[in-house]
Amino acid sequence: MLKGKKVIVFGERDDVPAPTIRACVEAAGAEVIAQATTCFV
Amino acid sequence: MKQLADEHGAASLVVVLGLNEPDRLRVLATTFRDGDPSYAGALGGIALGLPSYHVLELRDEVPAEVWSREMGMKELEIEDALAERIRATLSAVRGD
């Protein structure tokens, strides 16, 4: 599903941050075009 | 978000989220697909049609060694019941 897709990553500081998600989706063959880590407090 | 969708084409875009709160995930995923339901934000009335997934839903697509290194500890922090609620919430928003 991810292979060849372009991904927008929204991580969460205290749950799963964006760099972690990015590493996973890039390893799955997707291209990350934007990412941000938010903090929902 | 709209600029990215216009630039890259919504058909090839996917949103991947890392928030572990089903209620807030529902609002986010609904906003990216149908527009801001409160009409308070920039996507009020703008339906981008983007599907949203939680990173937990993509485990099978990530090489095992990468998943273990990046998500191993994070996955242990999420109770099975919460993980199932997260999957169910986003699946419902996607309509699949």
XYZ file of C-alpha atoms in Angstrom:
137
model
C 0.000 0.000 0.000
C 2.788 2.423 0.877
C 5.186 1.525 -1.919
C 5.355 4.423 -4.356
C 3.048 6.593 -2.294
C 3.769 10.099 -1.065
C 3.260 10.473 2.646
C 2.501 13.356 4.958
C 3.574 12.471 8.486
C 2.021 13.904 11.611
C 3.777 12.572 14.665
C 3.055 13.267 18.296
C 5.820 14.070 20.720
C 4.647 11.810 23.540
C 3.267 8.997 21.343
C 4.992 8.273 18.022
C 7.105 11.209 16.754
C 7.503 12.055 13.102
C 11.102 10.851 12.641
C 10.086 7.390 13.850
C 7.167 7.260 11.441
C 9.344 8.592 8.642
C 11.903 5.828 9.110
C 9.145 3.222 8.953
C 7.317 4.526 5.889
C 10.522 5.169 3.956
C 11.647 1.616 4.679
C 8.280 0.502 3.293
C 8.968 2.283 0.005
C 7.091 5.541 0.440
C 8.352 9.076 -0.035
C 7.803 11.499 2.842
C 6.971 14.919 1.424
C 6.211 16.662 4.718
C 6.458 15.871 8.389
C 5.676 17.507 11.681
C 5.689 16.452 15.301
C 2.959 18.031 17.328
C 2.354 18.099 21.024
C -1.256 17.602 22.058
C -1.413 18.725 25.646
C -2.096 20.479 3.406
C -4.144 21.874 0.545
C -1.009 23.137 -1.129
C 0.595 19.692 -0.880
C -2.540 18.034 -2.228
C -2.688 20.479 -5.140
C 1.034 20.075 -5.851
C 1.290 16.290 -5.612
C -2.245 15.168 -6.371
C -4.505 13.781 -3.684
C -4.675 10.362 -5.342
C -1.053 9.609 -4.526
C -1.041 11.040 -0.996
C -1.455 9.253 2.307
C -1.394 10.726 5.791
C 0.329 8.705 8.515
C -0.334 9.645 12.097
C 1.398 8.911 15.387
C -1.173 10.169 17.896
C -2.489 7.432 20.170
C -5.849 9.018 21.009
C -8.765 7.607 18.995
C -11.094 10.588 19.472
C -8.538 13.097 18.276
C -7.469 10.756 15.484
C -11.060 10.689 14.268
C -11.143 14.492 14.046
C -7.791 14.629 12.250
C -8.631 11.876 9.771
C -12.067 13.350 9.081
C -10.503 16.744 8.475
C -7.968 15.390 5.987
C -10.668 13.480 4.136
C -13.763 15.695 4.353
C -12.523 19.048 5.589
C -12.615 20.595 9.031
C -15.941 19.527 10.559
C -15.976 22.609 12.780
C -15.224 24.948 9.892
C -12.838 26.698 12.241
C -9.593 25.833 10.511
C -7.974 26.319 7.143
C -9.608 23.160 5.776
C -13.133 24.220 6.658
C -15.302 23.105 3.764
C -12.326 21.769 1.814
C -12.454 18.024 1.241
C -8.996 16.814 0.228
C -10.031 13.154 0.209
C -6.784 12.033 1.862
C -6.787 8.661 3.635
C -5.208 8.581 7.093
C -3.459 5.659 8.735
C -1.866 5.199 12.107
C 1.681 3.900 11.929
C 0.532 0.797 13.859
C -1.663 -0.175 10.895
C 1.373 -0.264 8.625
C 3.437 -2.773 10.600
C 3.198 -5.461 7.931
C 4.641 -3.136 5.283
C 7.729 -2.162 7.259
C 10.771 -4.454 7.251
C 10.940 -6.319 10.544
C 14.342 -4.996 11.560
C 13.275 -1.403 10.943
C 10.017 -1.898 12.848
C 11.808 -3.470 15.762
C 14.367 -0.658 15.939
C 11.972 2.246 15.431
C 8.665 1.042 16.876
C 9.645 -1.810 19.181
C 9.441 0.162 22.414
C 6.613 2.411 21.209
C 4.492 -0.611 20.371
C 4.992 -2.040 23.860
C 3.655 1.173 25.368
C 0.314 0.811 23.587
C -2.181 -1.596 25.126
C -3.809 -4.049 22.723
C -7.272 -2.625 23.400
C -6.106 0.901 22.575
C -4.354 -0.301 19.421
C -7.563 -1.982 18.304
C -9.584 1.194 19.012
C -7.094 3.202 16.961
C -7.369 0.763 14.035
C -11.147 0.656 14.238
C -11.425 4.442 14.411
C -9.319 5.124 11.351
C -10.789 2.229 9.415
C -14.241 3.662 10.060
C -13.203 7.115 8.843
C -11.651 5.613 5.702
C -14.758 3.554 5.139
C -12.919 0.252 4.755
